[in-house]
PDB file of C-alpha atoms in Angstrom:
ATOM      1  CA  UNK A  13       0.000   0.000   0.000  1.00 63.00           C
ATOM      2  CA  UNK A  14       1.201   3.484  -0.743  1.00 75.00           C
ATOM      3  CA  UNK A  15       0.716   5.558   2.387  1.00 88.00           C
ATOM      4  CA  UNK A  16       3.378   8.242   2.291  1.00 94.00           C
ATOM      5  CA  UNK A  17       1.336  10.809   4.242  1.00 96.00           C
ATOM      6  CA  UNK A  18       0.366   8.267   6.891  1.00 97.00           C
ATOM      7  CA  UNK A  19       4.041   7.456   7.388  1.00 97.00           C
ATOM      8  CA  UNK A  20       4.873  11.169   7.433  1.00 98.00           C
ATOM      9  CA  UNK A  21       2.512  11.885  10.336  1.00 98.00           C
ATOM     10  CA  UNK A  22       3.759   8.875  12.287  1.00 97.00           C
ATOM     11  CA  UNK A  23       7.295  10.222  11.771  1.00 98.00           C
ATOM     12  CA  UNK A  24       6.235  13.647  13.061  1.00 97.00           C
ATOM     13  CA  UNK A  25       4.464  12.211  16.093  1.00 97.00           C
ATOM     14  CA  UNK A  26       7.426  10.034  17.137  1.00 97.00           C
ATOM     15  CA  UNK A  27      10.355  12.270  16.151  1.00 97.00           C
ATOM     16  CA  UNK A  28      10.905  13.401  19.757  1.00 96.00           C
ATOM     17  CA  UNK A  29      11.542   9.780  20.784  1.00 97.00           C
ATOM     18  CA  UNK A  30      14.660   9.493  18.627  1.00 97.00           C
ATOM     19  CA  UNK A  31      17.867  10.012  20.602  1.00 96.00           C
ATOM     20  CA  UNK A  32      18.821  13.724  20.689  1.00 95.00           C
ATOM     21  CA  UNK A  33      22.406  12.603  20.177  1.00 94.00           C
ATOM     22  CA  UNK A  34      21.337  11.894  16.600  1.00 95.00           C
ATOM     23  CA  UNK A  35      18.777  14.613  15.877  1.00 95.00           C
ATOM     24  CA  UNK A  36      20.330  17.694  17.466  1.00 92.00           C
ATOM     25  CA  UNK A  37      22.732  18.445  14.596  1.00 88.00           C
ATOM     26  CA  UNK A  38      20.597  17.633  11.555  1.00 93.00           C
ATOM     27  CA  UNK A  39      17.614  18.939   9.645  1.00 93.00           C
ATOM     28  CA  UNK A  40      14.310  17.382  10.712  1.00 95.00           C
ATOM     29  CA  UNK A  41      12.025  19.767   8.832  1.00 96.00           C
ATOM     30  CA  UNK A  42       8.718  18.705   7.312  1.00 97.00           C
ATOM     31  CA  UNK A  43      10.386  18.476   3.898  1.00 97.00           C
ATOM     32  CA  UNK A  44      12.984  16.018   5.196  1.00 97.00           C
ATOM     33  CA  UNK A  45      10.358  13.889   6.936  1.00 97.00           C
ATOM     34  CA  UNK A  46       8.238  13.696   3.796  1.00 97.00           C
ATOM     35  CA  UNK A  47      11.286  12.769   1.719  1.00 97.00           C
ATOM     36  CA  UNK A  48      11.855   9.770   3.983  1.00 97.00           C
ATOM     37  CA  UNK A  49       8.132   8.978   4.044  1.00 97.00           C
ATOM     38  CA  UNK A  50       8.259   8.663   0.252  1.00 95.00           C
ATOM     39  CA  UNK A  51      11.237   6.313   0.241  1.00 94.00           C
ATOM     40  CA  UNK A  52       9.462   3.117   1.230  1.00 91.00           C
ATOM     41  CA  UNK A  53       7.162   3.166  -1.789  1.00 87.00           C
ATOM     42  CA  UNK A  54       8.687   5.755  -4.099  1.00 86.00           C
ATOM     43  CA  UNK A  55       9.322   3.070  -6.711  1.00 81.00           C
ATOM     44  CA  UNK A  56       5.561   2.858  -7.235  1.00 80.00           C
ATOM     45  CA  UNK A  57       5.737   6.320  -8.771  1.00 79.00           C
ATOM     46  CA  UNK A  58       8.463   5.222 -11.214  1.00 74.00           C
ATOM     47  CA  UNK A  59       7.232   6.410 -14.643  1.00 68.00           C
ATOM     48  CA  UNK A  60       3.884   6.975 -12.931  1.00 61.00           C
ATOM     49  CA  UNK A  61       1.943   8.109 -15.984  1.00 58.00           C
ATOM     50  CA  UNK A  62       3.840   6.205 -18.688  1.00 63.00           C
ATOM     51  CA  UNK A  63       1.586   3.738 -20.558  1.00 56.00           C
ATOM     52  CA  UNK A  64       4.387   1.352 -21.541  1.00 64.00           C
ATOM     53  CA  UNK A  65       7.476   1.859 -19.367  1.00 69.00           C
ATOM     54  CA  UNK A  66       7.691  -0.747 -16.615  1.00 71.00           C
ATOM     55  CA  UNK A  67       9.731  -0.714 -13.420  1.00 72.00           C
ATOM     56  CA  UNK A  68      11.847  -3.808 -13.970  1.00 70.00           C
ATOM     57  CA  UNK A  69      13.578  -3.568 -10.592  1.00 77.00           C
ATOM     58  CA  UNK A  70      10.706  -2.848  -8.172  1.00 78.00           C
ATOM     59  CA  UNK A  71      13.163  -2.039  -5.406  1.00 82.00           C
ATOM     60  CA  UNK A  72      10.376  -0.906  -3.091  1.00 81.00           C
ATOM     61  CA  UNK A  73       8.942  -4.413  -3.102  1.00 80.00           C
ATOM     62  CA  UNK A  74      12.341  -6.065  -2.715  1.00 86.00           C
ATOM     63  CA  UNK A  75      13.260  -3.863   0.239  1.00 87.00           C
ATOM     64  CA  UNK A  76       9.996  -4.735   1.989  1.00 84.00           C
ATOM     65  CA  UNK A  77      10.535  -8.444   1.412  1.00 86.00           C
ATOM     66  CA  UNK A  78      14.114  -8.327   2.712  1.00 90.00           C
ATOM     67  CA  UNK A  79      13.777  -5.470   5.175  1.00 92.00           C
ATOM     68  CA  UNK A  80      15.580  -7.135   8.061  1.00 93.00           C
ATOM     69  CA  UNK A  81      18.757  -7.897   6.117  1.00 94.00           C
ATOM     70  CA  UNK A  82      18.697  -4.629   4.188  1.00 95.00           C
ATOM     71  CA  UNK A  83      18.222  -2.488   7.290  1.00 96.00           C
ATOM     72  CA  UNK A  84      20.931  -4.324   9.234  1.00 96.00           C
ATOM     73  CA  UNK A  85      23.379  -3.531   6.440  1.00 95.00           C
ATOM     74  CA  UNK A  86      22.279   0.115   6.520  1.00 96.00           C
ATOM     75  CA  UNK A  87      22.584   0.322  10.307  1.00 97.00           C
ATOM     76  CA  UNK A  88      26.105  -1.078  10.252  1.00 96.00           C
ATOM     77  CA  UNK A  89      27.148   1.354   7.515  1.00 96.00           C
ATOM     78  CA  UNK A  90      25.556   4.357   9.228  1.00 96.00           C
ATOM     79  CA  UNK A  91      27.354   3.503  12.464  1.00 95.00           C
ATOM     80  CA  UNK A  92      30.653   2.945  10.668  1.00 94.00           C
ATOM     81  CA  UNK A  93      30.291   6.242   8.789  1.00 94.00           C
ATOM     82  CA  UNK A  94      29.429   8.006  12.087  1.00 93.00           C
ATOM     83  CA  UNK A  95      26.772   9.923  10.153  1.00 95.00           C
ATOM     84  CA  UNK A  96      23.786  11.192  12.117  1.00 96.00           C
ATOM     85  CA  UNK A  97      21.914  11.844   8.882  1.00 96.00           C
ATOM     86  CA  UNK A  98      22.379   8.248   7.777  1.00 97.00           C
ATOM     87  CA  UNK A  99      21.346   7.004  11.211  1.00 97.00           C
ATOM     88  CA  UNK A 100      18.149   9.056  11.016  1.00 97.00           C
ATOM     89  CA  UNK A 101      17.386   7.485   7.646  1.00 97.00           C
ATOM     90  CA  UNK A 102      17.617   4.056   9.294  1.00 97.00           C
ATOM     91  CA  UNK A 103      14.991   5.041  11.853  1.00 98.00           C
ATOM     92  CA  UNK A 104      12.579   6.083   9.143  1.00 97.00           C
ATOM     93  CA  UNK A 105      13.107   2.927   7.086  1.00 96.00           C
ATOM     94  CA  UNK A 106      12.279   0.897  10.203  1.00 97.00           C
ATOM     95  CA  UNK A 107       9.267   3.061  11.065  1.00 97.00           C
ATOM     96  CA  UNK A 108       7.985   2.712   7.497  1.00 95.00           C
ATOM     97  CA  UNK A 109       8.014  -1.057   7.908  1.00 94.00           C
ATOM     98  CA  UNK A 110       6.111  -0.788  11.192  1.00 95.00           C
ATOM     99  CA  UNK A 111       3.457   1.521   9.725  1.00 96.00           C
ATOM    100  CA  UNK A 112       2.913  -0.654   6.661  1.00 93.00           C
ATOM    101  CA  UNK A 113       2.648  -3.817   8.739  1.00 92.00           C
ATOM    102  CA  UNK A 114       0.302  -2.187  11.223  1.00 92.00           C
ATOM    103  CA  UNK A 115      -2.169  -0.773   8.698  1.00 93.00           C
ATOM    104  CA  UNK A 116      -2.006  -3.271   5.833  1.00 90.00           C
ATOM    105  CA  UNK A 117      -4.812  -5.547   7.079  1.00 90.00           C
ATOM    106  CA  UNK A 118      -6.910  -2.583   8.185  1.00 91.00           C
ATOM    107  CA  UNK A 119      -6.789  -1.019   4.716  1.00 91.00           C
ATOM    108  CA  UNK A 120      -7.407  -4.336   2.963  1.00 88.00           C
ATOM    109  CA  UNK A 121     -10.449  -5.055   5.127  1.00 88.00           C
ATOM    110  CA  UNK A 122     -12.210  -1.929   3.848  1.00 86.00           C
ATOM    111  CA  UNK A 123     -11.317  -2.406   0.185  1.00 84.00           C
ATOM    112  CA  UNK A 124     -14.130  -3.242  -2.224  1.00 81.00           C
ATOM    113  CA  UNK A 125     -14.480  -3.575  -5.965  1.00 76.00           C
ATOM    114  CA  UNK A 126     -15.637   0.054  -6.087  1.00 77.00           C
ATOM    115  CA  UNK A 127     -13.029   1.378  -3.643  1.00 78.00           C
ATOM    116  CA  UNK A 128      -9.762  -0.548  -3.753  1.00 83.00           C
ATOM    117  CA  UNK A 129      -6.938  -0.232  -1.238  1.00 86.00           C
ATOM    118  CA  UNK A 130      -5.601   2.885  -2.961  1.00 86.00           C
ATOM    119  CA  UNK A 131      -8.976   4.622  -2.586  1.00 87.00           C
ATOM    120  CA  UNK A 132      -9.097   3.641   1.089  1.00 91.00           C
ATOM    121  CA  UNK A 133      -5.615   5.083   1.666  1.00 93.00           C
ATOM    122  CA  UNK A 134      -6.530   8.278  -0.216  1.00 92.00           C
ATOM    123  CA  UNK A 135      -9.472   8.847   2.137  1.00 93.00           C
ATOM    124  CA  UNK A 136      -7.355   8.144   5.222  1.00 95.00           C
ATOM    125  CA  UNK A 137      -4.650  10.545   4.067  1.00 95.00           C
ATOM    126  CA  UNK A 138      -7.224  13.214   3.231  1.00 94.00           C
ATOM    127  CA  UNK A 139      -8.579  12.831   6.764  1.00 96.00           C
ATOM    128  CA  UNK A 140      -5.114  13.102   8.337  1.00 96.00           C
ATOM    129  CA  UNK A 141      -4.157  16.102   6.252  1.00 96.00           C
ATOM    130  CA  UNK A 142      -7.311  17.972   7.233  1.00 95.00           C
ATOM    131  CA  UNK A 143      -6.802  17.010  10.890  1.00 96.00           C
ATOM    132  CA  UNK A 144      -3.182  18.186  11.063  1.00 96.00           C
ATOM    133  CA  UNK A 145      -3.083  20.992   8.510  1.00 95.00           C
ATOM    134  CA  UNK A 146      -6.632  22.348   8.815  1.00 94.00           C
ATOM    135  CA  UNK A 147      -7.346  22.414   5.094  1.00 92.00           C
ATOM    136  CA  UNK A 148      -8.660  20.097   2.378  1.00 91.00           C
ATOM    137  CA  UNK A 149      -5.963  18.092   0.637  1.00 92.00           C
ATOM    138  CA  UNK A 150      -7.647  18.136  -2.774  1.00 88.00           C
ATOM    139  CA  UNK A 151      -7.012  21.902  -2.876  1.00 84.00           C
ATOM    140  CA  UNK A 152      -3.289  21.530  -2.183  1.00 87.00           C
ATOM    141  CA  UNK A 153      -0.357  21.039  -4.509  1.00 91.00           C
ATOM    142  CA  UNK A 154       1.706  18.726  -2.322  1.00 93.00           C
ATOM    143  CA  UNK A 155       4.861  19.138  -4.391  1.00 94.00           C
ATOM    144  CA  UNK A 156       4.762  22.810  -3.396  1.00 94.00           C
ATOM    145  CA  UNK A 157       3.714  22.056   0.166  1.00 95.00           C
ATOM    146  CA  UNK A 158       6.700  19.689   0.563  1.00 96.00           C
ATOM    147  CA  UNK A 159       8.795  21.658  -1.901  1.00 94.00           C
ATOM    148  CA  UNK A 160      12.231  20.259  -1.047  1.00 94.00           C
ATOM    149  CA  UNK A 161      11.292  16.604  -0.594  1.00 96.00           C
ATOM    150  CA  UNK A 162      11.822  15.101  -4.012  1.00 96.00           C
ATOM    151  CA  UNK A 163      15.456  14.010  -4.075  1.00 96.00           C
ATOM    152  CA  UNK A 164      17.621  11.891  -1.832  1.00 95.00           C
ATOM    153  CA  UNK A 165      20.690  13.602  -0.390  1.00 95.00           C
ATOM    154  CA  UNK A 166      24.261  12.477  -0.950  1.00 94.00           C
ATOM    155  CA  UNK A 167      24.252  11.048   2.578  1.00 94.00           C
ATOM    156  CA  UNK A 168      21.092   9.058   1.819  1.00 96.00           C
ATOM    157  CA  UNK A 169      22.599   7.574  -1.331  1.00 95.00           C
ATOM    158  CA  UNK A 170      25.883   6.921   0.442  1.00 95.00           C
ATOM    159  CA  UNK A 171      23.958   4.887   3.001  1.00 96.00           C
ATOM    160  CA  UNK A 172      21.771   2.734   0.749  1.00 95.00           C
ATOM    161  CA  UNK A 173      23.914   2.199  -2.332  1.00 94.00           C
ATOM    162  CA  UNK A 174      26.209  -0.537  -1.004  1.00 94.00           C
ATOM    163  CA  UNK A 175      23.465  -2.459   0.875  1.00 95.00           C
ATOM    164  CA  UNK A 176      21.315  -2.446  -2.260  1.00 94.00           C
ATOM    165  CA  UNK A 177      24.236  -3.719  -4.340  1.00 93.00           C
ATOM    166  CA  UNK A 178      25.130  -6.405  -1.798  1.00 91.00           C
ATOM    167  CA  UNK A 179      21.606  -7.674  -1.226  1.00 91.00           C
ATOM    168  CA  UNK A 180      19.887  -7.140  -4.569  1.00 90.00           C
ATOM    169  CA  UNK A 181      22.778  -6.930  -7.053  1.00 88.00           C
ATOM    170  CA  UNK A 182      21.344  -3.670  -8.355  1.00 86.00           C
ATOM    171  CA  UNK A 183      23.953  -1.197  -9.648  1.00 84.00           C
ATOM    172  CA  UNK A 184      21.960   1.855 -10.737  1.00 83.00           C
ATOM    173  CA  UNK A 185      20.791   3.081  -7.355  1.00 90.00           C
ATOM    174  CA  UNK A 186      21.404   6.802  -7.857  1.00 91.00           C
ATOM    175  CA  UNK A 187      19.689   6.991 -11.228  1.00 91.00           C
ATOM    176  CA  UNK A 188      16.793   4.807 -10.095  1.00 90.00           C
ATOM    177  CA  UNK A 189      15.947   6.939  -7.075  1.00 92.00           C
ATOM    178  CA  UNK A 190      16.541  10.161  -8.961  1.00 92.00           C
ATOM    179  CA  UNK A 191      14.002   9.081 -11.554  1.00 89.00           C
ATOM    180  CA  UNK A 192      11.571   7.710  -8.960  1.00 90.00           C
ATOM    181  CA  UNK A 193      11.588  10.882  -6.876  1.00 94.00           C
ATOM    182  CA  UNK A 194      11.144  13.012  -9.992  1.00 91.00           C
ATOM    183  CA  UNK A 195       8.127  10.891 -10.897  1.00 88.00           C
ATOM    184  CA  UNK A 196       6.777  11.306  -7.364  1.00 90.00           C
ATOM    185  CA  UNK A 197       7.084  15.078  -7.742  1.00 92.00           C
ATOM    186  CA  UNK A 198       5.241  14.922 -11.057  1.00 88.00           C
ATOM    187  CA  UNK A 199       2.541  12.824  -9.406  1.00 86.00           C
ATOM    188  CA  UNK A 200       1.986  15.270  -6.525  1.00 90.00           C
ATOM    189  CA  UNK A 201       2.394  18.281  -8.782  1.00 88.00           C
ATOM    190  CA  UNK A 202       0.020  17.331 -11.596  1.00 82.00           C
ATOM    191  CA  UNK A 203      -2.003  14.201 -10.842  1.00 81.00           C
ATOM    192  CA  UNK A 204      -3.159  14.148  -7.207  1.00 82.00           C
ATOM    193  CA  UNK A 205      -4.932  17.518  -6.984  1.00 82.00           C
ATOM    194  CA  UNK A 206      -8.180  18.729  -8.539  1.00 73.00           C
ATOM    195  CA  UNK A 207     -10.416  21.480  -7.209  1.00 72.00           C
ATOM    196  CA  UNK A 208     -12.980  21.028  -9.960  1.00 69.00           C
ATOM    197  CA  UNK A 209     -12.824  17.342 -10.862  1.00 72.00           C
ATOM    198  CA  UNK A 210     -12.117  18.263 -14.476  1.00 75.00           C
ATOM    199  CA  UNK A 211      -9.317  15.689 -14.612  1.00 79.00           C
ATOM    200  CA  UNK A 212     -11.644  12.739 -14.005  1.00 76.00           C
ATOM    201  CA  UNK A 213     -12.857  12.289 -17.619  1.00 80.00           C
ATOM    202  CA  UNK A 214      -9.279  12.362 -18.931  1.00 78.00           C
ATOM    203  CA  UNK A 215      -8.124   9.871 -16.280  1.00 75.00           C
ATOM    204  CA  UNK A 216     -11.097   7.643 -17.135  1.00 77.00           C
ATOM    205  CA  UNK A 217     -10.136   7.603 -20.811  1.00 77.00           C
ATOM    206  CA  UNK A 218      -6.486   6.982 -19.976  1.00 74.00           C
ATOM    207  CA  UNK A 219      -7.442   3.930 -17.893  1.00 74.00           C
ATOM    208  CA  UNK A 220      -9.613   2.532 -20.691  1.00 73.00           C
ATOM    209  CA  UNK A 221      -7.172   2.948 -23.576  1.00 72.00           C
ATOM    210  CA  UNK A 222      -3.648   3.022 -22.130  1.00 66.00           C
ATOM    211  CA  UNK A 223      -3.569   1.728 -18.584  1.00 64.00           C
ATOM    212  CA  UNK A 224      -3.902  -2.041 -18.742  1.00 61.00           C
ATOM    213  CA  UNK A 225      -0.674  -3.152 -17.106  1.00 59.00           C
ATOM    214  CA  UNK A 226      -1.243  -5.428 -14.130  1.00 59.00           C
ATOM    215  CA  UNK A 227      -0.630  -3.856 -10.696  1.00 58.00           C
ATOM    216  CA  UNK A 228      -0.245  -0.376 -12.198  1.00 62.00           C
ATOM    217  CA  UNK A 229      -2.079   2.339 -10.294  1.00 67.00           C
ATOM    218  CA  UNK A 230      -5.251   3.397 -12.080  1.00 71.00           C
ATOM    219  CA  UNK A 231      -5.462   7.071 -12.957  1.00 72.00           C
ATOM    220  CA  UNK A 232      -8.920   7.306 -11.376  1.00 72.00           C
ATOM    221  CA  UNK A 233      -7.250   6.702  -8.013  1.00 73.00           C
ATOM    222  CA  UNK A 234      -4.681   9.481  -8.447  1.00 78.00           C
ATOM    223  CA  UNK A 235      -7.002  12.201  -7.144  1.00 83.00           C
ATOM    224  CA  UNK A 236      -7.593  12.860  -3.474  1.00 89.00           C
ATOM    225  CA  UNK A 237     -11.310  12.914  -2.600  1.00 88.00           C
ATOM    226  CA  UNK A 238     -13.172  16.157  -2.047  1.00 87.00           C
ATOM    227  CA  UNK A 239     -15.427  14.488   0.500  1.00 90.00           C
ATOM    228  CA  UNK A 240     -13.883  12.097   3.011  1.00 91.00           C
ATOM    229  CA  UNK A 241     -15.713   8.795   3.376  1.00 90.00           C
ATOM    230  CA  UNK A 242     -15.841   8.220   7.139  1.00 91.00           C
ATOM    231  CA  UNK A 243     -16.536   4.520   6.558  1.00 90.00           C
ATOM    232  CA  UNK A 244     -12.783   4.028   6.285  1.00 92.00           C
ATOM    233  CA  UNK A 245     -12.248   5.535   9.750  1.00 92.00           C
ATOM    234  CA  UNK A 246     -14.362   2.721  11.213  1.00 89.00           C
ATOM    235  CA  UNK A 247     -16.175   4.988  13.653  1.00 90.00           C
ATOM    236  CA  UNK A 248     -18.802   2.267  14.081  1.00 87.00           C
ATOM    237  CA  UNK A 249     -15.990  -0.064  15.190  1.00 86.00           C
ATOM    238  CA  UNK A 250     -16.833  -2.910  12.845  1.00 85.00           C
ATOM    239  CA  UNK A 251     -14.868  -6.110  13.248  1.00 81.00           C
ATOM    240  CA  UNK A 252     -11.672  -6.349  11.188  1.00 81.00           C
ATOM    241  CA  UNK A 253      -9.489  -9.353  10.402  1.00 76.00           C
ATOM    242  CA  UNK A 254      -6.066  -8.234  11.673  1.00 74.00           C
ATOM    243  CA  UNK A 255      -3.544 -10.978  10.891  1.00 71.00           C
ATOM    244  CA  UNK A 256      -4.711 -13.907  13.088  1.00 74.00           C
ATOM    245  CA  UNK A 257      -7.185 -11.967  15.224  1.00 80.00           C
ATOM    246  CA  UNK A 258     -10.502 -10.200  14.885  1.00 84.00           C
ATOM    247  CA  UNK A 259     -10.335  -6.605  16.123  1.00 82.00           C
ATOM    248  CA  UNK A 260     -12.717  -3.667  16.161  1.00 87.00           C
ATOM    249  CA  UNK A 261     -10.270  -0.784  16.085  1.00 90.00           C
ATOM    250  CA  UNK A 262     -11.269   2.587  14.768  1.00 93.00           C
ATOM    251  CA  UNK A 263      -8.635   4.272  12.639  1.00 94.00           C
ATOM    252  CA  UNK A 264      -7.675   6.607  15.484  1.00 96.00           C
ATOM    253  CA  UNK A 265      -7.249   3.703  17.908  1.00 95.00           C
ATOM    254  CA  UNK A 266      -5.033   1.829  15.474  1.00 95.00           C
ATOM    255  CA  UNK A 267      -3.046   5.008  14.860  1.00 97.00           C
ATOM    256  CA  UNK A 268      -2.289   5.291  18.587  1.00 97.00           C
ATOM    257  CA  UNK A 269      -1.365   1.602  18.769  1.00 96.00           C
ATOM    258  CA  UNK A 270       0.981   2.127  15.833  1.00 96.00           C
ATOM    259  CA  UNK A 271       2.606   5.089  17.593  1.00 97.00           C
ATOM    260  CA  UNK A 272       3.387   2.846  20.565  1.00 97.00           C
ATOM    261  CA  UNK A 273       4.808   0.172  18.267  1.00 96.00           C
ATOM    262  CA  UNK A 274       6.882   2.814  16.491  1.00 97.00           C
ATOM    263  CA  UNK A 275       8.319   3.934  19.838  1.00 97.00           C
ATOM    264  CA  UNK A 276       9.425   0.349  20.511  1.00 96.00           C
ATOM    265  CA  UNK A 277      11.234   0.324  17.177  1.00 97.00           C
ATOM    266  CA  UNK A 278      12.856   3.664  17.960  1.00 97.00           C
ATOM    267  CA  UNK A 279      14.045   2.357  21.340  1.00 97.00           C
ATOM    268  CA  UNK A 280      15.728  -0.574  19.587  1.00 96.00           C
ATOM    269  CA  UNK A 281      17.627   1.737  17.228  1.00 97.00           C
ATOM    270  CA  UNK A 282      18.414   4.196  20.025  1.00 96.00           C
ATOM    271  CA  UNK A 283      20.093   1.335  21.877  1.00 95.00           C
ATOM    272  CA  UNK A 284      21.981   0.194  18.779  1.00 96.00           C
ATOM    273  CA  UNK A 285      23.333   3.590  17.777  1.00 95.00           C
ATOM    274  CA  UNK A 286      24.042   5.083  21.199  1.00 91.00           C
ATOM    275  CA  UNK A 287      24.940   2.084  23.331  1.00 88.00           C
ATOM    276  CA  UNK A 288      25.168  -1.605  22.435  1.00 79.00           C
ATOM    277  CA  UNK A 289      25.785  -1.652  18.666  1.00 87.00           C
ATOM    278  CA  UNK A 290      24.526  -5.213  18.409  1.00 90.00           C
ATOM    279  CA  UNK A 291      21.476  -6.688  16.682  1.00 94.00           C
ATOM    280  CA  UNK A 292      20.126  -8.827  19.526  1.00 93.00           C
ATOM    281  CA  UNK A 293      17.055  -6.651  20.208  1.00 93.00           C
ATOM    282  CA  UNK A 294      16.565  -5.919  16.500  1.00 95.00           C
ATOM    283  CA  UNK A 295      16.588  -9.605  15.518  1.00 93.00           C
ATOM    284  CA  UNK A 296      14.346 -10.483  18.469  1.00 94.00           C
ATOM    285  CA  UNK A 297      11.790  -7.947  17.246  1.00 92.00           C
ATOM    286  CA  UNK A 298      11.572  -9.570  13.798  1.00 90.00           C
ATOM    287  CA  UNK A 299      11.533 -13.060  15.279  1.00 87.00           C
ATOM    288  CA  UNK A 300       8.590 -12.113  17.474  1.00 77.00           C
ATOM    289  CA  UNK A 301       6.739 -10.514  14.564  1.00 69.00           C
ATOM    290  CA  UNK A 302       7.191 -13.597  12.404  1.00 65.00           C
ATOM    291  CA  UNK A 303       5.744 -15.820  15.145  1.00 60.00           C
ATOM    292  CA  UNK A 304       2.781 -13.557  16.031  1.00 60.00           C
TER     293      UNK A 304
END
């Protein structure tokens, strides 16, 4: 699921939990947080509106599938480089995993043929944006709102390039992420916003004639909704299949649960970077999650 704004607000709400030894010297502005929020699924924007070009590498998917090994490599490199900026990136990769894992079943449970998972996420993000920013997201140009968020820094690339090569054998990291972030900017600049809905007929025609590739995001789901569907907030507390259990969380309740889980992840990385520099707690976390 693509939930960049959901990740962004989790980052904002847990930023104070990250060790000040790491954060006190580096930029933690909204633009930086959104840049890292994009990373976990930025590959989904790769050639976002191209009818034929396919992302042959799908690094976003590979990183999710091999997150434990990939992140361990990144953590070791960040520690070795003694780079606070690289360490911060590690926190946000880990938090992205936690957010996706926490909300994946919730989003899927509300998806229908009419409103797929992308539509559910769009409504949730529109709700969060209005809650935090006090304005409707469909009126905003998010590439202007997060104006400096659409490129990884040299420190970011320095951190991830070798782990990606070692784990995935992929040797075009800089160009891939440059292109992916540029596509994300194009997406937020031109595709996600409509005050009038005039884009809908053109998106509809694009989907019919040019957008047949499997697993490619449909243009009709590019736009944020003008009216938020509160069904997806589960205010009635309907039962939801969450992994192996039935729960009746509202969105806000699950958000708070996710914040607590994110703080546990932050504590693990705080310990690694500022004290123990071993993976015992990190590996134990993944072992517990795999057995839950």
